[in-house]
CSV table of C-alpha atoms and ligand atoms in Angstrom, one decimal:
chain,number,residue,atom,x,y,z
K,47,MET,CA,93.9,77.4,136.9
K,48,ILE,CA,92.5,77.5,133.2
K,49,MET,CA,93.2,80.8,131.0
K,50,ILE,CA,90.8,82.1,129.1
K,51,LEU,CA,92.0,84.3,126.4
K,52,ASP,CA,90.9,88.2,126.5
K,53,GLY,CA,90.3,89.0,122.6
K,54,LYS,CA,89.0,91.4,123.7
K,55,LEU,CA,91.0,93.6,125.6
K,56,THR,CA,94.5,92.2,124.1
K,57,ALA,CA,93.3,93.9,121.0
K,58,LYS,CA,91.9,97.3,122.9
K,59,ASN,CA,95.6,97.1,124.3
K,60,LEU,CA,97.2,96.7,120.7
K,61,ARG,CA,94.7,99.4,119.6
K,62,ALA,CA,96.0,101.8,122.1
K,63,GLN,CA,99.7,101.3,120.8
K,64,LEU,CA,98.7,101.7,117.4
K,65,ALA,CA,97.5,104.7,118.1
K,66,VAL,CA,100.9,106.0,119.8
K,67,GLU,CA,102.5,105.0,116.6
K,68,VAL,CA,100.0,106.5,114.5
K,69,THR,CA,100.7,110.0,116.3
K,70,GLU,CA,104.5,109.2,116.6
K,71,LEU,CA,104.1,108.9,112.2
K,72,LYS,CA,101.9,111.1,112.0
K,73,THR,CA,104.3,113.8,113.6
K,74,LYS,CA,107.9,112.3,112.2
K,75,ALA,CA,107.0,111.9,108.8
K,76,SER,CA,104.2,113.7,107.9
K,77,ILE,CA,101.7,111.1,107.0
K,78,CYS,CA,98.1,109.5,108.1
K,79,PRO,CA,97.6,105.7,107.4
K,80,LYS,CA,94.8,105.3,105.6
K,81,LEU,CA,92.6,102.5,104.9
K,82,VAL,CA,89.9,102.0,101.9
K,83,VAL,CA,86.9,99.3,102.4
K,84,ILE,CA,85.8,98.1,99.6
K,85,LEU,CA,82.0,96.2,100.2
K,86,VAL,CA,80.1,95.0,97.2
K,87,GLY,CA,76.8,93.9,97.9
K,88,ASN,CA,74.5,94.1,100.9
K,89,ASP,CA,74.9,91.2,102.8
K,90,PRO,CA,74.2,91.5,106.7
K,91,ALA,CA,76.9,90.0,108.1
K,92,SER,CA,79.3,91.9,105.8
K,93,GLN,CA,78.1,95.4,106.4
K,94,VAL,CA,78.7,94.8,110.7
K,95,TYR,CA,82.3,94.0,109.5
K,96,VAL,CA,83.1,96.8,107.7
K,97,LYS,CA,81.3,99.3,109.8
K,98,ASN,CA,83.2,97.8,112.6
K,99,LYS,CA,86.7,98.0,110.7
K,100,VAL,CA,86.4,101.5,109.6
K,101,ARG,CA,85.4,102.7,113.2
K,102,GLN,CA,88.1,101.5,115.1
K,103,THR,CA,90.6,102.5,112.1
K,104,GLN,CA,89.7,106.4,113.0
K,105,GLU,CA,89.3,105.7,116.6
K,106,THR,CA,93.4,104.6,116.4
K,107,GLY,CA,93.6,107.8,114.8
K,108,MET,CA,94.1,107.1,110.7
K,109,VAL,CA,92.1,107.5,107.8
K,110,SER,CA,89.1,104.8,106.7
K,111,ASN,CA,87.4,105.5,103.5
K,112,GLU,CA,84.4,103.0,102.8
K,113,ILE,CA,83.6,102.1,98.9
K,114,LYS,CA,80.1,100.7,99.0
K,115,LEU,CA,78.8,99.1,95.7
K,116,ALA,CA,76.2,97.8,94.4
K,117,GLU,CA,75.3,93.8,94.6
K,118,GLU,CA,75.4,93.8,91.0
K,119,THR,CA,78.4,95.6,90.3
K,120,SER,CA,80.5,93.8,87.5
K,121,GLN,CA,84.2,92.8,87.9
K,122,GLU,CA,85.4,95.1,85.3
K,123,GLU,CA,84.3,97.8,87.5
K,124,LEU,CA,85.3,96.5,90.4
K,125,LEU,CA,88.8,96.1,89.3
K,126,LYS,CA,88.3,99.6,88.1
K,127,HIS,CA,88.1,101.0,91.6
K,128,LEU,CA,91.1,98.8,92.8
K,129,HIS,CA,92.7,100.3,90.1
K,130,GLN,CA,92.7,104.1,91.1
K,131,LEU,CA,93.3,103.2,94.1
K,132,ASN,CA,96.4,101.5,93.9
K,133,GLN,CA,97.3,104.5,91.9
K,134,ASP,CA,96.4,106.9,94.6
K,135,SER,CA,99.0,107.3,97.2
K,136,SER,CA,97.6,109.1,99.9
K,137,VAL,CA,95.7,104.8,100.2
K,138,HIS,CA,98.1,102.6,102.2
K,139,GLY,CA,96.0,100.3,102.4
K,140,ILE,CA,93.1,98.7,100.6
K,141,LEU,CA,90.6,95.7,101.9
K,142,VAL,CA,88.0,93.6,99.7
K,143,GLN,CA,85.8,92.4,102.4
K,144,LEU,CA,84.8,89.0,101.3
K,145,PRO,CA,83.3,87.3,100.4
K,146,LEU,CA,82.2,88.8,96.9
K,147,PRO,CA,78.5,87.6,94.9
K,148,ALA,CA,78.6,85.1,93.8
K,149,HIS,CA,79.6,86.8,90.0
K,150,ILE,CA,83.1,88.3,90.9
K,151,ASN,CA,86.0,86.3,90.9
K,152,GLU,CA,87.5,86.2,94.6
K,153,SER,CA,90.5,85.6,92.9
K,154,ALA,CA,90.9,88.1,90.0
K,155,VAL,CA,89.9,90.7,92.9
K,156,ILE,CA,92.7,89.8,95.4
K,157,ALA,CA,95.6,89.4,92.4
K,158,ALA,CA,94.0,93.2,91.2
K,159,ILE,CA,95.2,94.5,94.8
K,160,ASN,CA,99.1,96.1,94.8
K,161,PRO,CA,101.0,93.6,98.0
K,162,GLU,CA,102.7,96.9,99.3
K,163,LYS,CA,98.4,97.7,99.8
K,164,ASP,CA,97.1,94.6,100.4
K,165,VAL,CA,96.1,94.8,104.3
K,166,ASP,CA,94.7,91.8,104.7
K,167,GLY,CA,97.3,89.7,103.4
K,168,PHE,CA,96.2,87.8,100.5
K,169,HIS,CA,98.0,88.4,97.4
K,170,ALA,CA,100.0,85.5,96.0
K,171,ILE,CA,102.9,87.8,96.6
K,172,ASN,CA,102.5,88.2,100.3
K,173,ALA,CA,101.3,84.2,100.5
K,174,GLY,CA,104.4,83.7,99.4
K,175,LEU,CA,106.7,85.7,101.3
K,176,LEU,CA,105.5,83.9,104.1
K,177,PHE,CA,105.5,80.4,103.1
K,178,ASN,CA,109.0,81.6,101.8
K,179,GLY,CA,110.3,82.9,105.3
K,180,GLU,CA,110.5,86.3,104.7
K,181,SER,CA,107.0,88.6,105.2
K,182,SER,CA,107.1,91.3,104.1
K,183,GLY,CA,104.8,92.1,107.3
K,184,LEU,CA,101.4,92.2,105.6
K,185,VAL,CA,100.4,88.8,107.4
K,186,PRO,CA,96.7,87.7,107.0
K,187,CYS,CA,95.0,89.0,109.9
K,188,THR,CA,93.1,86.1,111.7
K,189,PRO,CA,96.3,83.9,112.0
K,190,GLN,CA,98.3,87.2,113.5
K,191,GLY,CA,95.6,87.5,116.2
K,192,CYS,CA,95.5,83.7,116.6
K,193,ILE,CA,99.6,83.8,117.4
K,194,ILE,CA,99.5,86.8,119.9
K,195,LEU,CA,96.7,84.8,121.7
K,196,ALA,CA,98.8,81.4,122.0
K,197,LYS,CA,101.2,83.6,123.7
K,198,GLN,CA,99.4,85.2,126.1
K,199,TYR,CA,99.7,81.8,127.9
K,200,LEU,CA,102.6,79.6,126.2
K,201,GLY,CA,104.8,82.9,126.4
K,202,ASN,CA,107.2,84.3,123.4
K,203,ASP,CA,108.6,80.9,123.0
K,204,LEU,CA,106.7,78.1,121.1
K,205,SER,CA,109.5,75.8,120.1
K,206,GLY,CA,108.6,72.2,119.6
K,207,LYS,CA,105.6,72.5,120.7
K,208,HIS,CA,102.6,70.5,118.7
K,209,ALA,CA,100.0,72.6,116.9
K,210,VAL,CA,97.2,71.0,115.2
K,211,VAL,CA,95.6,72.9,112.1
K,212,ILE,CA,92.1,72.3,111.3
K,213,GLY,CA,91.1,74.0,108.4
K,214,ARG,CA,93.0,75.0,105.1
K,215,SER,CA,91.8,78.1,103.9
K,216,ASN,CA,94.3,80.0,102.2
K,217,ILE,CA,92.9,82.9,104.7
K,218,VAL,CA,93.1,81.2,107.8
K,219,GLY,CA,94.2,77.4,108.5
K,220,LYS,CA,97.4,78.0,105.7
K,221,PRO,CA,98.8,81.2,106.9
K,222,VAL,CA,98.2,79.9,110.5
K,223,ALA,CA,100.1,77.3,110.0
K,224,MET,CA,102.7,79.1,107.9
K,225,LEU,CA,103.1,81.2,111.1
K,226,LEU,CA,103.1,78.1,114.1
K,227,LEU,CA,106.1,77.1,111.5
K,228,GLN,CA,108.2,79.5,111.8
K,229,GLU,CA,107.5,80.1,115.8
K,230,ASN,CA,109.3,76.4,115.6
K,231,CYS,CA,106.3,74.6,115.9
K,232,THR,CA,105.4,71.1,114.7
K,233,VAL,CA,102.8,71.9,112.2
K,234,THR,CA,100.0,69.3,111.6
K,235,ILE,CA,97.7,70.5,109.3
K,236,ALA,CA,94.1,68.5,109.1
K,237,HIS,CA,90.7,69.4,106.8
K,238,SER,CA,87.8,67.4,105.9
K,239,LYS,CA,89.6,63.8,104.6
K,240,THR,CA,92.1,63.9,107.4
K,241,ILE,CA,91.7,60.6,108.7
K,242,ASN,CA,91.0,59.7,112.9
K,243,LEU,CA,90.9,63.5,113.4
K,244,VAL,CA,90.4,62.6,116.7
K,245,GLU,CA,93.8,61.0,117.7
K,246,VAL,CA,95.7,63.8,115.6
K,247,CYS,CA,93.4,66.5,117.7
K,248,GLN,CA,94.7,64.6,121.0
K,249,GLN,CA,98.2,65.1,120.2
K,250,ALA,CA,98.3,68.9,120.2
K,251,ASP,CA,99.9,71.1,122.5
K,252,ILE,CA,98.7,74.1,120.7
K,253,LEU,CA,94.8,73.0,118.9
K,254,ILE,CA,93.3,75.7,116.2
K,255,ALA,CA,90.0,75.3,114.9
K,256,ALA,CA,89.1,76.9,111.9
K,257,VAL,CA,86.4,74.9,110.2
K,258,GLY,CA,83.3,76.3,110.2
K,259,ILE,CA,81.2,73.8,111.8
K,260,ALA,CA,79.7,74.7,115.2
K,261,LYS,CA,80.4,73.2,118.7
K,262,PHE,CA,82.6,70.4,116.5
K,263,VAL,CA,85.9,69.9,118.5
K,264,LYS,CA,85.2,68.0,122.1
K,265,ALA,CA,86.4,67.3,125.4
K,266,GLU,CA,88.0,64.3,124.3
K,267,TRP,CA,89.6,66.0,121.3
K,268,VAL,CA,91.9,67.4,123.8
K,269,LYS,CA,94.7,66.8,125.2
K,270,GLU,CA,95.1,67.5,129.1
K,271,GLY,CA,96.1,71.2,130.0
K,272,ALA,CA,96.3,71.9,125.8
K,273,THR,CA,95.9,76.0,124.6
K,274,VAL,CA,92.7,76.0,122.6
K,275,ILE,CA,92.2,78.7,120.3
K,276,ASP,CA,88.5,78.8,118.3
K,277,VAL,CA,87.8,80.7,115.3
K,278,GLY,CA,85.0,80.1,114.1
K,279,ILE,CA,81.8,81.9,113.7
K,280,ASN,CA,78.8,80.2,113.8
K,281,ARG,CA,75.4,81.9,113.8
K,282,ILE,CA,73.0,79.3,115.5
K,283,ILE,CA,69.5,79.2,116.6
K,284,ASN,CA,68.8,78.1,120.0
K,285,HIS,CA,65.5,76.1,121.2
K,286,GLU,CA,64.1,79.6,122.7
K,287,GLY,CA,64.3,80.5,118.9
K,288,THR,CA,67.0,83.3,120.0
K,289,ALA,CA,70.2,83.6,117.6
K,290,SER,CA,73.9,83.4,119.5
K,291,LEU,CA,77.5,82.9,117.9
K,292,VAL,CA,79.3,80.1,119.1
K,293,GLY,CA,82.8,79.0,117.7
K,294,ASP,CA,84.0,75.6,116.4
K,295,VAL,CA,84.9,74.3,119.8
K,296,ASP,CA,82.3,73.1,122.3
K,297,TYR,CA,83.4,75.6,124.4
K,298,ASP,CA,80.9,74.0,127.7
K,299,GLU,CA,82.9,71.0,127.2
K,300,VAL,CA,86.4,71.8,126.4
K,301,VAL,CA,86.8,74.1,128.9
K,302,GLY,CA,87.1,71.6,131.8
K,303,LYS,CA,89.9,70.5,129.5
K,304,CYS,CA,92.2,72.7,128.7
K,305,GLY,CA,94.8,75.3,129.8
K,306,ALA,CA,93.9,77.8,127.5
K,307,ILE,CA,91.1,78.7,125.5
K,308,THR,CA,89.6,82.1,123.0
K,309,PRO,CA,85.9,82.4,124.0
K,310,VAL,CA,83.3,83.2,120.8
K,311,PRO,CA,83.0,85.9,120.7
K,312,GLY,CA,84.9,87.8,121.9
K,313,GLY,CA,87.9,86.2,121.7
K,314,VAL,CA,89.5,85.9,118.3
K,315,GLY,CA,87.3,87.9,116.3
K,316,PRO,CA,88.0,91.6,118.3
K,317,MET,CA,92.6,90.4,117.2
K,318,THR,CA,91.3,90.5,113.2
K,319,ILE,CA,90.5,93.6,113.1
K,320,ALA,CA,93.1,94.9,115.7
K,321,CYS,CA,95.5,93.1,112.9
K,322,LEU,CA,94.4,94.9,110.1
K,323,LEU,CA,95.3,98.1,111.7
K,324,LYS,CA,98.7,96.7,112.4
K,325,ASN,CA,98.9,95.9,108.8
K,326,THR,CA,98.0,99.1,107.6
K,327,LEU,CA,100.2,101.4,109.3
K,328,ILE,CA,102.7,99.0,108.6
K,329,ALA,CA,101.8,99.7,105.2
K,330,ALA,CA,101.8,103.3,105.6
K,331,LYS,CA,105.3,103.0,107.0
K,332,HIS,CA,107.1,100.8,104.3
K,333,SER,CA,105.4,103.8,102.0
K,334,VAL,CA,107.6,105.7,103.9
K,335,GLU,CA,110.9,103.6,103.7
K,336,ASN,CA,110.0,103.9,99.7
H,272,NDP,P1,86.6,77.7,105.1
H,272,NDP,O1,85.2,77.0,104.8
H,272,NDP,O2,87.4,77.7,104.0
H,272,NDP,O3,87.3,76.4,105.4
H,272,NDP,C1,87.4,75.1,106.3
H,272,NDP,C2,88.1,74.3,106.2
H,272,NDP,O4,88.2,73.5,106.9
H,272,NDP,C3,88.7,73.6,104.7
H,272,NDP,O5,89.8,73.6,104.9
H,272,NDP,C4,88.1,72.3,105.9
H,272,NDP,O6,88.2,71.1,104.8
H,272,NDP,C5,87.6,72.0,107.1
H,272,NDP,N1,86.4,71.1,107.1
H,272,NDP,C6,85.8,71.3,107.0
H,272,NDP,N2,84.4,70.1,107.4
H,272,NDP,C7,86.3,69.5,107.9
H,272,NDP,C8,85.9,68.0,109.3
H,272,NDP,N3,84.0,67.3,109.2
H,272,NDP,N4,86.7,67.8,109.5
H,272,NDP,C9,88.1,68.3,109.2
H,272,NDP,N5,88.1,69.5,108.5
H,272,NDP,C10,86.6,70.3,108.1
H,272,NDP,O7,86.7,78.0,106.1
H,272,NDP,P2,87.8,79.5,106.6
H,272,NDP,O8,88.4,79.2,107.1
H,272,NDP,O9,87.0,81.1,105.6
H,272,NDP,O10,86.9,80.4,108.3
H,272,NDP,C11,86.4,78.9,109.3
H,272,NDP,C12,85.9,79.2,110.7
H,272,NDP,O11,86.3,80.4,111.1
H,272,NDP,C13,84.5,79.9,110.0
H,272,NDP,O12,83.6,79.2,110.9
H,272,NDP,C14,84.7,81.4,109.7
H,272,NDP,O13,83.1,82.0,109.8
H,272,NDP,C15,85.5,81.7,111.0
H,272,NDP,N6,86.4,82.7,110.7
H,272,NDP,C16,86.8,84.2,111.2
H,272,NDP,C17,87.0,84.8,111.7
H,272,NDP,C18,88.0,85.7,112.9
H,272,NDP,O14,87.9,86.8,112.2
H,272,NDP,N7,86.9,85.2,114.3
H,272,NDP,C19,88.3,85.1,110.3
H,272,NDP,C20,87.7,84.4,109.0
H,272,NDP,C21,87.3,83.0,109.1
H,272,NDP,P3,88.6,70.9,103.7
H,272,NDP,O15,89.5,71.8,103.0
H,272,NDP,O16,89.1,69.2,103.3
H,272,NDP,O17,86.9,71.3,102.2
């Protein structure tokens, strides 16, 4: 029996649990977690993501503000905003929506965020802590979501499973590989220069696709009964001329072969925002402890 890993429902349950913790924090420590999201430019997909992030943060009982900056905003001006937010003790989480316009250096912007408020978990300090296995708790959101969904099928103990991650980006591939290693998986990271990718994937008990190519992973790549986590979000135009979202996995093919799979949409995507809220709460709790 194949298990469809329902990210929408899992995210809803996580948000409900977070809402209870937010109420407790307000009562016990008299603080309300606050997330500020900065959006530079007019990218339509980013606008939708930011709107959802702000709305869901508020629905969980936290405060969320959006700072909208024009496409032509200079890097210096963006850094000034970050400096102010770093200083503002009422702000617990700061997120700069990526991608940024081409004239702004993404690494410089990420480096300018106070690591304690870096709810995306992209700052080199948080990435380094994750690498060292001594995480601050501010772990990148999409990778956290992947692990939560994989455990729904496999249970909490992933020890000894062979996990293959296709993709080595700093925001998905590398951090999810580190989390799998912490879970005692044997981890293979594949990428565009990997030789015999199909054979590598065929060995996976857990296959995580974070590539950015629509329907890239085919049924013959997947071991019978494997857990398949599809991170990809690709917009395609159908034969009828309408647009739709598909993952990096050819769902219709793979669903007949695997043990469990995340759909797109409704799989990893909703988990990413829920884990962002989780990180905001963690950052707020840390601010009380410090
Ligand atoms: P990147 O473009 O940064 O990384 C893609 C990775 O895929 C690279 O490491 C690249 O290898 C590898 N790759 C590309 N082509 C091949 C190939 N032919 N064979 C094997 N590996 C290949 O993408 P991201 O990690 O940012 O995102 C990946 C996907 O996940 C995208 O579809 C994105 O939209 C989606 N995404 C979804 C999120 C969610 O919330 N669900 C959040 C973030 C991303 P190399 O390094 O060698 O170039």
